[in-house]
Tab-separated table of C-alpha atoms in Angstrom:
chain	number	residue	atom	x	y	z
A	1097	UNK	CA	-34.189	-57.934	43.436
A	1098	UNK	CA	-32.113	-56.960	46.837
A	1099	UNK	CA	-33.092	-57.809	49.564
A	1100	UNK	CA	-33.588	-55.516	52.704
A	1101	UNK	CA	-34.009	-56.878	56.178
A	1102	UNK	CA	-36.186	-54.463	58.409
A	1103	UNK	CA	-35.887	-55.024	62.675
A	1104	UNK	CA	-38.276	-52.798	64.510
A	1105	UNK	CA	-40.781	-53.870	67.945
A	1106	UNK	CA	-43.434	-51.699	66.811
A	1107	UNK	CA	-45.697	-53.063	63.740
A	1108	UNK	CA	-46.583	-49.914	62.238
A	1109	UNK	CA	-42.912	-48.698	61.643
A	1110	UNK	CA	-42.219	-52.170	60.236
A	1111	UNK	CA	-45.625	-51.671	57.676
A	1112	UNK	CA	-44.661	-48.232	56.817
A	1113	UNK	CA	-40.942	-49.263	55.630
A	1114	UNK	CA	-42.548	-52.561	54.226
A	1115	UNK	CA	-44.573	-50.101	52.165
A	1116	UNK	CA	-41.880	-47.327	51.232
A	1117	UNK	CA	-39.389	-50.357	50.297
A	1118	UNK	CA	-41.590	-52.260	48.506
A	1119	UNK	CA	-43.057	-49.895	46.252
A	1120	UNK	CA	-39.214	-48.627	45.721
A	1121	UNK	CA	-39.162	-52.706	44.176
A	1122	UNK	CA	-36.919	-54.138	47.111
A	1123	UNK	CA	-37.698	-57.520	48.706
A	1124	UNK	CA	-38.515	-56.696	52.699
A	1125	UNK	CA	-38.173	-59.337	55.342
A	1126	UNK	CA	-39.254	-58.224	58.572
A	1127	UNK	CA	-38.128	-58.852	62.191
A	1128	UNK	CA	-39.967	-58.095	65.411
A	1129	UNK	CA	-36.967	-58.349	68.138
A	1130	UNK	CA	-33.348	-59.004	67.727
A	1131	UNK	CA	-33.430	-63.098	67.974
A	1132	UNK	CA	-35.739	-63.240	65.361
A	1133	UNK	CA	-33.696	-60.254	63.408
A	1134	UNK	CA	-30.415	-62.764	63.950
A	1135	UNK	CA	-32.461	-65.848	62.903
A	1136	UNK	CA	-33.596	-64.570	59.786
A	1137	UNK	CA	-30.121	-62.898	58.826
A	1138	UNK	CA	-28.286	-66.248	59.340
A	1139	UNK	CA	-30.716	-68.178	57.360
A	1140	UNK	CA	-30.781	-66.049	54.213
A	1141	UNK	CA	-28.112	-62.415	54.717
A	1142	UNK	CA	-30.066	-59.899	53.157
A	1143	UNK	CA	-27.798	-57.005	51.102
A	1144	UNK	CA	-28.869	-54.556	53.661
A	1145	UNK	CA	-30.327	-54.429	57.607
A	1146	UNK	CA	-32.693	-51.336	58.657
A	1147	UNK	CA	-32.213	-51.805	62.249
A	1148	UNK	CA	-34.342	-50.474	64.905
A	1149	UNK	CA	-32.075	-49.295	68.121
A	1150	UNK	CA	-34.698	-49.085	71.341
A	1151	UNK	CA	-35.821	-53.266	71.495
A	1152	UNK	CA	-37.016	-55.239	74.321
A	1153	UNK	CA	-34.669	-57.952	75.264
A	1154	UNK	CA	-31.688	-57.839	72.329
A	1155	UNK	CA	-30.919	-53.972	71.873
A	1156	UNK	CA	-29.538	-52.583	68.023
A	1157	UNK	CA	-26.162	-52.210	69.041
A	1158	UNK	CA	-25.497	-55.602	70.272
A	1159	UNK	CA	-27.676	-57.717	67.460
A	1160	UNK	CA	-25.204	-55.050	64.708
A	1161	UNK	CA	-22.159	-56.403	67.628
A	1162	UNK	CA	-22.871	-59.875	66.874
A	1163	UNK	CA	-23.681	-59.610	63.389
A	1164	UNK	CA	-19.848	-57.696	62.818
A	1165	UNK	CA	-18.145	-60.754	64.948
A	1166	UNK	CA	-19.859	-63.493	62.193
A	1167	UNK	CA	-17.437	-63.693	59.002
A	1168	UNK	CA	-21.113	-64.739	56.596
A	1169	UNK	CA	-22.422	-61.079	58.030
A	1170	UNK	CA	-19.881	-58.537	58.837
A	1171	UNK	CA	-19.930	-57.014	55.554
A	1172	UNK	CA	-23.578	-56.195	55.302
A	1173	UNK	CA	-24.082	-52.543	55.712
A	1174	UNK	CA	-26.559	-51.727	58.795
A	1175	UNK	CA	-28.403	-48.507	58.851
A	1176	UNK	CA	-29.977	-47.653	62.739
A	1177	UNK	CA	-33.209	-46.783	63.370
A	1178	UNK	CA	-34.038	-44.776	66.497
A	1179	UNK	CA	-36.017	-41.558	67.937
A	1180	UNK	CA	-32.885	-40.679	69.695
A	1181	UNK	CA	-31.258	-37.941	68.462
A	1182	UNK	CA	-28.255	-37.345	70.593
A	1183	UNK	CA	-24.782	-37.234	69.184
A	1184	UNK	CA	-23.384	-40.108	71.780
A	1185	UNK	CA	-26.573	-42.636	70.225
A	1186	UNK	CA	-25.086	-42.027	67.145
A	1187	UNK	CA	-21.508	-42.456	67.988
A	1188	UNK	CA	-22.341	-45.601	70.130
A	1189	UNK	CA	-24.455	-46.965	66.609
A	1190	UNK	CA	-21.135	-46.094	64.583
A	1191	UNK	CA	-19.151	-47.959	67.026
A	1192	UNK	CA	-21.279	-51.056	67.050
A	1193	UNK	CA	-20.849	-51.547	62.990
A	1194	UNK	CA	-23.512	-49.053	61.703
A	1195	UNK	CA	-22.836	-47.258	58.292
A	1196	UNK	CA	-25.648	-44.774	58.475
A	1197	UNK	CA	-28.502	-43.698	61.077
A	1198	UNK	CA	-32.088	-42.678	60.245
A	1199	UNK	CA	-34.137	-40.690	62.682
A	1200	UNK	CA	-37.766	-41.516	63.764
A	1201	UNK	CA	-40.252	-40.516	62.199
A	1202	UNK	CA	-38.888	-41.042	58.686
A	1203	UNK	CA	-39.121	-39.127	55.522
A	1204	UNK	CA	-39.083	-41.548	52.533
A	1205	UNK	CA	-36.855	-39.707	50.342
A	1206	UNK	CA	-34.246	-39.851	52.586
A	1207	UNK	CA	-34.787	-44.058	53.650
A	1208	UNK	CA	-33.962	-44.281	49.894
A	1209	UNK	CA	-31.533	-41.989	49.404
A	1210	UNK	CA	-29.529	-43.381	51.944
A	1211	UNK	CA	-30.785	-46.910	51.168
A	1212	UNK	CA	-29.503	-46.486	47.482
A	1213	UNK	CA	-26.218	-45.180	48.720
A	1214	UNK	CA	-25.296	-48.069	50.974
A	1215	UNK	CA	-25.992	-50.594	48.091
A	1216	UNK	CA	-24.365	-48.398	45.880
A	1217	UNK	CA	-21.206	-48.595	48.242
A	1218	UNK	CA	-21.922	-52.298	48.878
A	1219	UNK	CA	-21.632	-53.067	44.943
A	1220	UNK	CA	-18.414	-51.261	44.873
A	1221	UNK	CA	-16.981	-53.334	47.531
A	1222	UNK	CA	-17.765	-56.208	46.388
A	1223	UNK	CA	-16.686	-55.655	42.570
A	1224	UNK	CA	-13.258	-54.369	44.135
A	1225	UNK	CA	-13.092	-57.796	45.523
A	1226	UNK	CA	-14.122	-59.680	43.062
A	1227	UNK	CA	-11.321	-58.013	40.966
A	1228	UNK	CA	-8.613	-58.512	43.608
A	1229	UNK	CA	-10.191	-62.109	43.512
A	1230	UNK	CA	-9.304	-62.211	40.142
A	1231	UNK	CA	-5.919	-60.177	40.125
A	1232	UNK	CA	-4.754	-62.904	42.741
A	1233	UNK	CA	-5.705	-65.599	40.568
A	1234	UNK	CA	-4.093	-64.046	37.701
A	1235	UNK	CA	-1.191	-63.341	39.485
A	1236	UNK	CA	-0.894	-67.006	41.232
A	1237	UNK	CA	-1.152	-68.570	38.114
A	1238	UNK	CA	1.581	-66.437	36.478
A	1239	UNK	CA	4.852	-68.361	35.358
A	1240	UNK	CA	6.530	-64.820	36.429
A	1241	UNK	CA	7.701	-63.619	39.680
A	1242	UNK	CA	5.853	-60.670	40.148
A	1243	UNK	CA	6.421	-58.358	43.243
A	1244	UNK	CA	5.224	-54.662	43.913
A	1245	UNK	CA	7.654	-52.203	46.269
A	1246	UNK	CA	7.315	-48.961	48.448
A	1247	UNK	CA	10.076	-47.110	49.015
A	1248	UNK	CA	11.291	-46.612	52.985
A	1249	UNK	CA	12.443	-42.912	53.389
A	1250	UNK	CA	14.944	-41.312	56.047
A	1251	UNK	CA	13.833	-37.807	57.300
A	1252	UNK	CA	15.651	-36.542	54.401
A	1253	UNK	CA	13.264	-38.091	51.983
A	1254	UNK	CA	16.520	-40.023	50.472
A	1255	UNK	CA	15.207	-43.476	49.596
A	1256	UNK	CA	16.819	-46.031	52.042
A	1257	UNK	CA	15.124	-49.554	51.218
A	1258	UNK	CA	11.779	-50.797	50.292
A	1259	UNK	CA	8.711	-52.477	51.685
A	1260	UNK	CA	7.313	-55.438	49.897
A	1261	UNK	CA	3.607	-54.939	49.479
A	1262	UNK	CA	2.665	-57.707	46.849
A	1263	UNK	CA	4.531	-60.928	46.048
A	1264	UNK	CA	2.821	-63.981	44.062
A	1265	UNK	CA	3.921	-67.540	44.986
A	1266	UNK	CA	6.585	-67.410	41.810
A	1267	UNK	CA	8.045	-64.500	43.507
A	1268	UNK	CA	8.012	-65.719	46.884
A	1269	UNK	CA	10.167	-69.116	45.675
A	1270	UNK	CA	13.050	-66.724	45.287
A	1271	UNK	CA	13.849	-65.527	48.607
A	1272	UNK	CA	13.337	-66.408	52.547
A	1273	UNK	CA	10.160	-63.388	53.567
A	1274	UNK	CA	6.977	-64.103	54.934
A	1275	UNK	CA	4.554	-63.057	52.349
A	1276	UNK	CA	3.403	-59.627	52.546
A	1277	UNK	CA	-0.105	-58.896	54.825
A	1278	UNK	CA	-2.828	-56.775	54.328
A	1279	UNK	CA	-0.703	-54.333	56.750
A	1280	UNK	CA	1.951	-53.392	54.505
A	1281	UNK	CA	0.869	-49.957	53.614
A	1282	UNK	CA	3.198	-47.052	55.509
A	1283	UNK	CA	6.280	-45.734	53.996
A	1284	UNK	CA	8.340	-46.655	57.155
A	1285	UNK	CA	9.417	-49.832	58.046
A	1286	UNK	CA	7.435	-52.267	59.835
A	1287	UNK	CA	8.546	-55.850	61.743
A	1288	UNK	CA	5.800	-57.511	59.910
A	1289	UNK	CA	6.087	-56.163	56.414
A	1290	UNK	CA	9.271	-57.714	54.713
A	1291	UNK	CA	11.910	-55.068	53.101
A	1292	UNK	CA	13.870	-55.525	50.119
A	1293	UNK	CA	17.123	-55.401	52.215
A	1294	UNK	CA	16.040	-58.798	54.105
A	1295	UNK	CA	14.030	-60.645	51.463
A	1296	UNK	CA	17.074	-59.580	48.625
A	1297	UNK	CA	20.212	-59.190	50.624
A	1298	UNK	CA	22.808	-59.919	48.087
A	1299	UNK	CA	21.204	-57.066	45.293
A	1300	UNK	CA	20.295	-54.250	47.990
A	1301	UNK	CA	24.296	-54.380	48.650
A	1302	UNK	CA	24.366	-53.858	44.866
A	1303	UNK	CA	24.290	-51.716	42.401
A	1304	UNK	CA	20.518	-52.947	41.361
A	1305	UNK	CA	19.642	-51.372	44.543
A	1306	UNK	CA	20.458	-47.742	42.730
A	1307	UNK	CA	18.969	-48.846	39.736
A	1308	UNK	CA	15.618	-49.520	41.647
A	1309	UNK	CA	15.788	-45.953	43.026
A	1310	UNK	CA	16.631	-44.789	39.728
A	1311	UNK	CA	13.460	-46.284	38.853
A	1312	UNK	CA	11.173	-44.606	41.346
A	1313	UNK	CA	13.056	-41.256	41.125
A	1314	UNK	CA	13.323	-40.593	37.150
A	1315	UNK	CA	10.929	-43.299	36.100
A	1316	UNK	CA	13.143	-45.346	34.156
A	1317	UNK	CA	12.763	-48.694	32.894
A	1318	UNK	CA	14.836	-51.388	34.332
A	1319	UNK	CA	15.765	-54.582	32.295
A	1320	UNK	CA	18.365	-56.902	33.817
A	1321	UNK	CA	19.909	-60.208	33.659
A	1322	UNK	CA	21.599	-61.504	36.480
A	1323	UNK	CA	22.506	-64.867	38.348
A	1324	UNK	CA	21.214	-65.208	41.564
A	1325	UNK	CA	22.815	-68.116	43.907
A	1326	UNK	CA	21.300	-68.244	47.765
A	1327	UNK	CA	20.254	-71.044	49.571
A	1328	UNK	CA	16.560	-70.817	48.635
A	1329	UNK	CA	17.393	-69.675	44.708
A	1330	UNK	CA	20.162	-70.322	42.641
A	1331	UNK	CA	19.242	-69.449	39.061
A	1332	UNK	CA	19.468	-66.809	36.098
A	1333	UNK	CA	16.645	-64.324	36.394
A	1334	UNK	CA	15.408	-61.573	34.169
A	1335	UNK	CA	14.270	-58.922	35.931
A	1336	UNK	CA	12.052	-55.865	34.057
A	1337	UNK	CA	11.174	-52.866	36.710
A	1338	UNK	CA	8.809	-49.969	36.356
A	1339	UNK	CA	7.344	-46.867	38.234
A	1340	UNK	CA	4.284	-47.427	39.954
A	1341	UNK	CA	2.695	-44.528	41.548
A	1342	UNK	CA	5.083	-43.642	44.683
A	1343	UNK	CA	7.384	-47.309	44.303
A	1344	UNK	CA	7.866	-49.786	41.213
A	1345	UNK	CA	6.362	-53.104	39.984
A	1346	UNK	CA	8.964	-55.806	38.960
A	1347	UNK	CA	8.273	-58.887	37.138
A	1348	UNK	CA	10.898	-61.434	37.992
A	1349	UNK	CA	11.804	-64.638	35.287
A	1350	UNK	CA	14.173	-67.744	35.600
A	1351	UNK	CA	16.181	-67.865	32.468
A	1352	UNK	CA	18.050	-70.616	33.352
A	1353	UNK	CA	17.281	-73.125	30.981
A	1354	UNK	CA	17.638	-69.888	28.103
A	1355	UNK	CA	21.218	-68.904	29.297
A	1356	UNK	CA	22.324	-72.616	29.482
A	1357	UNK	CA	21.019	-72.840	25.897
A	1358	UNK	CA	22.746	-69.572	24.938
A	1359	UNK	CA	26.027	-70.707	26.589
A	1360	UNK	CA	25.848	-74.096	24.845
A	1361	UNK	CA	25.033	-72.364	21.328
A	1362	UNK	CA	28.244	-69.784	22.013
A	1363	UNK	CA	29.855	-72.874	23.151
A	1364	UNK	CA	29.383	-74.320	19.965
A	1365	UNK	CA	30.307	-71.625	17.745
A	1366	UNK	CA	33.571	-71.922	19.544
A	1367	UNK	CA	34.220	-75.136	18.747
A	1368	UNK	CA	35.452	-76.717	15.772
A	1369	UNK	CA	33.515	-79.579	14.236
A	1370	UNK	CA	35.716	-82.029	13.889
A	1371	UNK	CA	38.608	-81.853	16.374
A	1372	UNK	CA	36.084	-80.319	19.639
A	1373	UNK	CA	39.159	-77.797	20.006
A	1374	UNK	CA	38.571	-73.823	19.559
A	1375	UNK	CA	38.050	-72.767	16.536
A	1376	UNK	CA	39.374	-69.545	14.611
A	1377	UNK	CA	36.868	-67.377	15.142
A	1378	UNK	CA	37.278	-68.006	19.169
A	1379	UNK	CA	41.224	-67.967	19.285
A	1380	UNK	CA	40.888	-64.435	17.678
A	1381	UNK	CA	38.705	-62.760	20.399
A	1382	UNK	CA	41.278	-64.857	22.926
A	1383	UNK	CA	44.336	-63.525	21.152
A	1384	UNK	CA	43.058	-60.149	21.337
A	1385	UNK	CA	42.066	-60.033	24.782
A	1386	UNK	CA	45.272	-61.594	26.347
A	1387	UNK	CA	47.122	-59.007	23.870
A	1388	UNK	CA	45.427	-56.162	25.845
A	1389	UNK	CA	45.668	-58.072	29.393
A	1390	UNK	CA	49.504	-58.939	28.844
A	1391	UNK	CA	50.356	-55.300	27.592
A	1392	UNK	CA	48.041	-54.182	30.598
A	1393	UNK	CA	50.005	-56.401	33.307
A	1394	UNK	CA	53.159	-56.227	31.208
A	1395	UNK	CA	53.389	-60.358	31.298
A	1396	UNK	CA	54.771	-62.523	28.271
A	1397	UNK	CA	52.654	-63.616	25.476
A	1398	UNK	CA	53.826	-66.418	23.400
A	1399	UNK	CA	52.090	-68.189	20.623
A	1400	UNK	CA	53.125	-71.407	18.496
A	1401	UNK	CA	51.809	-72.938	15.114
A	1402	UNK	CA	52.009	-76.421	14.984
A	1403	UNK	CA	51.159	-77.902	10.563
A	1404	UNK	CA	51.175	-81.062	10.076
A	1405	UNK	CA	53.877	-82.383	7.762
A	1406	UNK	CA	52.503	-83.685	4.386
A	1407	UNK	CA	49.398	-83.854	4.974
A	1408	UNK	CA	48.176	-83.737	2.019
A	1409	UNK	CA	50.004	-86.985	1.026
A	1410	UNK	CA	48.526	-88.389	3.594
A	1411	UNK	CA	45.054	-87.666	2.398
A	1412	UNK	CA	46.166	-88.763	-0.436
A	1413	UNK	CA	47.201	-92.138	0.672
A	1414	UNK	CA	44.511	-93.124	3.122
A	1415	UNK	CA	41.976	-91.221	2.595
A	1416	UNK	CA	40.042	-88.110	4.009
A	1417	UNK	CA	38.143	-90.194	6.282
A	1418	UNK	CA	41.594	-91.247	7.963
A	1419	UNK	CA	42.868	-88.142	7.847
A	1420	UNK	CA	39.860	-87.128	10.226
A	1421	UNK	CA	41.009	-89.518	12.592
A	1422	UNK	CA	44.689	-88.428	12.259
A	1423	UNK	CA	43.376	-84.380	13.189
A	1424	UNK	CA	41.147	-85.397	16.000
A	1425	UNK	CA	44.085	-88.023	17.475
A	1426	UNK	CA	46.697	-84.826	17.072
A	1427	UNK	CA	44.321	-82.717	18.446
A	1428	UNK	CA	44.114	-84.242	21.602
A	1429	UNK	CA	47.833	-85.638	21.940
A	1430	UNK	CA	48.616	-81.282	22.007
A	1431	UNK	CA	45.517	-80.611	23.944
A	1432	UNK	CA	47.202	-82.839	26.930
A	1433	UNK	CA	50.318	-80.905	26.722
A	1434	UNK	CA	48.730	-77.760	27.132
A	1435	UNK	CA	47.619	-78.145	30.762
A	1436	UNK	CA	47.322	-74.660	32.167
A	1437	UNK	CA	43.354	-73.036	32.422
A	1438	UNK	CA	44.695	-69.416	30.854
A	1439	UNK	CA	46.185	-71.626	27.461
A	1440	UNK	CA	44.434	-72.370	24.712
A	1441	UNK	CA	44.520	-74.700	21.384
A	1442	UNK	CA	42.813	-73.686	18.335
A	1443	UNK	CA	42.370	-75.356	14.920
A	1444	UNK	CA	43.779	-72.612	12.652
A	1445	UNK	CA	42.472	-74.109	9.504
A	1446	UNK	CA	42.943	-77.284	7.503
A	1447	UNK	CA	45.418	-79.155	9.214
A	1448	UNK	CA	47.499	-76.078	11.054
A	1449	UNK	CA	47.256	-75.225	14.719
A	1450	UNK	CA	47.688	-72.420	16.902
A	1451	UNK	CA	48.319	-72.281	21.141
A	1452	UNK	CA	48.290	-68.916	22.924
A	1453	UNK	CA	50.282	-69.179	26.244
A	1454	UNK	CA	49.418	-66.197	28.364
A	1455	UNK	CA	52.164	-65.371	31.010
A	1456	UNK	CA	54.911	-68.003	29.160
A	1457	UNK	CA	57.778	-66.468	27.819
A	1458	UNK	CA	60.150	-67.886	25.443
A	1459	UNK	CA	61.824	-70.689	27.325
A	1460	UNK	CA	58.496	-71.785	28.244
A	1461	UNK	CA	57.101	-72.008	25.090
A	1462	UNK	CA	60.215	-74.035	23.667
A	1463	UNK	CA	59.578	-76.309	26.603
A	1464	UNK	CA	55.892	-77.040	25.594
A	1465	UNK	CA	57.332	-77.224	21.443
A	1466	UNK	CA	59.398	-80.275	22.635
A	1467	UNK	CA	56.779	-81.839	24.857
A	1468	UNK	CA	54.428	-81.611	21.658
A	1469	UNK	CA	57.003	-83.489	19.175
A	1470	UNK	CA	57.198	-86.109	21.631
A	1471	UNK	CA	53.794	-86.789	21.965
A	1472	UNK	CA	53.052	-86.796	17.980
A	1473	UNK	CA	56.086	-89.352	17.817
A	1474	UNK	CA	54.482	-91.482	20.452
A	1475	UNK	CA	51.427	-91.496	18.759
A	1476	UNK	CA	52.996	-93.223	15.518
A	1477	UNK	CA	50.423	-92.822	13.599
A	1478	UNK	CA	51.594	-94.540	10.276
A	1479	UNK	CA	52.243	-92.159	6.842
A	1480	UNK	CA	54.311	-94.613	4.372
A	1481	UNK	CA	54.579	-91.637	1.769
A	1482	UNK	CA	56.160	-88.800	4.260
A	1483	UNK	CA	59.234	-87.468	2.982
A	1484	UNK	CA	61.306	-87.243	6.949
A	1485	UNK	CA	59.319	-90.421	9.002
A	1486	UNK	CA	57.182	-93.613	8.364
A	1487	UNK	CA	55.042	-92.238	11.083
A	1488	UNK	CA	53.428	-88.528	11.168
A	1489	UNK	CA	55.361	-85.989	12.132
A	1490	UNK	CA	54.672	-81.934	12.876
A	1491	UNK	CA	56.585	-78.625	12.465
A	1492	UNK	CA	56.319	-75.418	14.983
A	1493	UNK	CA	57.010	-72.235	14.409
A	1494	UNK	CA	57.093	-69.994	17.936
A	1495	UNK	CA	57.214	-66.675	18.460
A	1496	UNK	CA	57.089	-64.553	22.411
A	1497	UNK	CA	57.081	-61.039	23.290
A	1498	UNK	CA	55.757	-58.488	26.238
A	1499	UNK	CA	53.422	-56.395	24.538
A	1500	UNK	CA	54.476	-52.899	24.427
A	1501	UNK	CA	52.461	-49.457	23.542
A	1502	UNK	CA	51.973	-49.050	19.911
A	1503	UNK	CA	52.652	-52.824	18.800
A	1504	UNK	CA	50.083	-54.373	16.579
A	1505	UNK	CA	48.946	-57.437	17.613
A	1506	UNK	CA	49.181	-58.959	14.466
A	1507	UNK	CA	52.867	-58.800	14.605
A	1508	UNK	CA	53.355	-61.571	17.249
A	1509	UNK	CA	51.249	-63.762	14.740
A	1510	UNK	CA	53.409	-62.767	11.882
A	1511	UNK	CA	56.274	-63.443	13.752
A	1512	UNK	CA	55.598	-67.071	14.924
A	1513	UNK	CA	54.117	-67.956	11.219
A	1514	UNK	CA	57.308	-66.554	9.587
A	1515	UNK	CA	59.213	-69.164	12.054
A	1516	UNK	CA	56.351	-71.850	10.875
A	1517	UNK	CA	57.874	-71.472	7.414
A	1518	UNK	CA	61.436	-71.455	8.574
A	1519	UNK	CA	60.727	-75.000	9.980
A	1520	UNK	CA	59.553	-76.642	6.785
A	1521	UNK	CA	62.312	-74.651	4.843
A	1522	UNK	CA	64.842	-76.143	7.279
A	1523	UNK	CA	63.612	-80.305	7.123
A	1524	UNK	CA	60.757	-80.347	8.462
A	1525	UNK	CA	59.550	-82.825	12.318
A	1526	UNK	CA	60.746	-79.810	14.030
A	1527	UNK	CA	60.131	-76.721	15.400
A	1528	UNK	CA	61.772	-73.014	14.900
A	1529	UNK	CA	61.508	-69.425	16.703
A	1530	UNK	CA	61.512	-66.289	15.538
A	1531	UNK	CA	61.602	-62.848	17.515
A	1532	UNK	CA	60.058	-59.727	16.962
């Protein structure tokens, strides 16, 4: 049952409402004079206050006055009560709080007509809050960042930024900006409502910014990837952005720990198994994109297969679980002689490998084809049953051009595996060069 507090000096108005309200199946609690109206409020706020105007001692407007000022009562709706008529009573009643006024003497449809529509308006309130209650929850307790935006428009009516209206505490870990107040509702810019330029410096100088206003514009979805490094984020965030009414919604997710996994499992279809060098499958995307870059930035390209000599004898001899060892130890002797960050060394297959040297010409590559005999003779890794050394030995075959127009790509490869075969053909623990 609601409740309806009724104020009024003289008893029989306060009887006659008693009787209209009650019989309407309201709870009345009367109040002769504004203390007592105040007391009874205070002790148990009604959902409504019929509130006489003309009192002795506390008037209407300043018991509705104090009753606005007190957090527990500023949201019950007050209807005034008087036998004043005059436009300025009214506006003074509307100006103290009240929601409604009711002339003296009273007709009892209209009490509860006007009764029914302040509840009516009071339920509405207070379900909207309770479902922003419950949005805010929702939206604190989301993993997500999620953020709402209105655009900021020149004179023009060319988007120029955007004013952050909602942000939930995900969100608000990515960037520096006061949270957004109740305030942030015009389409021009305000000190106290944070803008996109400020609170996202680094993507409103991109082009993300476009995208956004691509978003509001033409209504497209946005769905992005992107690292984000400032001093109060550095991370990889997914970012998905769509059109909400006049600005967009964007939900905002740190895939960090995804991207580091996705690097890793790239990483790792990179590698070879055994040997932790590149494997084929990466050293033909390489080869094929330092092709293009060389021919692009006409720069040298040179490339050099290294086999290992009887290797198979080897195996033979001490097993495949030594010859392991003996890849892995050759491996990294020719990984340390192939210093520079644009090189690379690939396992080719079985026991053959391959090094790309981007921006080495021929001379160059020779150079490194020495370096890498010494090191394998260093090593002296023992092979009894080798045909040229006790010890394991390697031949090269090299091969350097500048790309040109029309070459294939596959020719340089050709090239340094037809000097591969000129090696072994020729003894062997050496290394041989053929030109295109």
């Amino acid at each position: 049952m609601e409740s309806i507090v009724t104020v009024d000096d003289v008893p029989e108005n306060i009887r006659l409402l008693a009787g209209i309200l009650g019989a309407a199946g309201y709870k009345v609690r009367p109040a002769s004079n504004g203390s007592r109206a105040l007391a009874t409020i205070m002790k148990e706020p009604p959902d409504l206050i019929l509130l006489d105007i003309m009192m002795p001692g506390m008037d209407g407007y300043e018991v509705c006055r104090q009753l606005k000022q007190d957090p527990l009562t500023k949201e019950i709706p007050v209807i005034f009560l008087s036998a004043l008529d005059e436009a300025m009573d009214k506006v003074k009643a509307f100006q103290a709080g009240g929601v409604d006024y009711l002339t003296k003497p009273f007709h009892e449809k209209e009490v509860l007509a006007r009764i029914d529509h302040q509840l009516t308006i009071r339920k509405q309130k207070n379900e909207i809050t309770r479902a922003k209650e419950l949005l805010n929850n929702i939206l604190d307790a989301s993993i997500d960042g999620i953020m709402a935006f209105r655009p900021v428009t020149d004179p023009a009516g060319r988007i120029r930024d955007f004013t952050l209206l909602v942000a939930n505490p995900t969100a608000m870990a990515y960037f520096s900006c006061p949270r957004p107040g109740d305030n942030a509702h015009g389409t021009q810019p305000d000190r106290s409502v944070p803008l996109f330029s400020s609170c996202f410096p680094e993507l409103f100088q991109s082009d993300m910014f476009h995208e956004l206003v691509a978003v509001v514009q033409h209504g497209q979805v946005l769905n992005r990837e992107f690292f984000y490094d400032t001093p109060a984020c550095s991370a990889w965030l997914a970012i998905t952005a769509v059109r909400l009414t006049d600005g967009f919604t964007a939900t905002l997710r740190d895939i960090t720990k995804e991207k580091a996994l996705e690097t890793n499992l790239k990483r790792q279809a990179h590698i070879d198994g055994l040997t932790g060098l590149s494997n084929r499958r990466y050293f033909d995307e390489f080869y094929a994109l330092e092709f293009k870059r060389c021919l692009r930035e006409n720069q040298p390209l040179t490339v050099i297969f290294i086999d290992v000599d009887y290797f198979k004898l080897y195996n033979d001899t001490y097993g495949h679980q030594k010859g392991d060892e003996c890849l892995i130890r050759l491996g990294q002797a020719f990984k340390t002689c192939i210093k520079r960050p644009g090189d690379i060394l690939a396992r080719y297959g079985g026991e053959e490998f391959v090094a790309v040297l981007s921006g080495t010409d021929l001379s160059g590559g020779e150079h490194l084809a020495g370096t890498i005999q010494d090191h394998v003779h260093t090593l002296g890794i023992e092979h009894q049953n080798s045909k040229i050394k006790p010890f394991i030995t390697v031949s090269m075959g090299l091969s350097s051009t500048i790309p040109t127009r029309g070459m294939k790509m596959e020719k340089l490869i050709e090239t340094a595996d037809r000097a591969l075969y000129k090696a072994k053909q020729n003894g062997r623990n050496r290394y041989e060069v053929s030109l295109l």
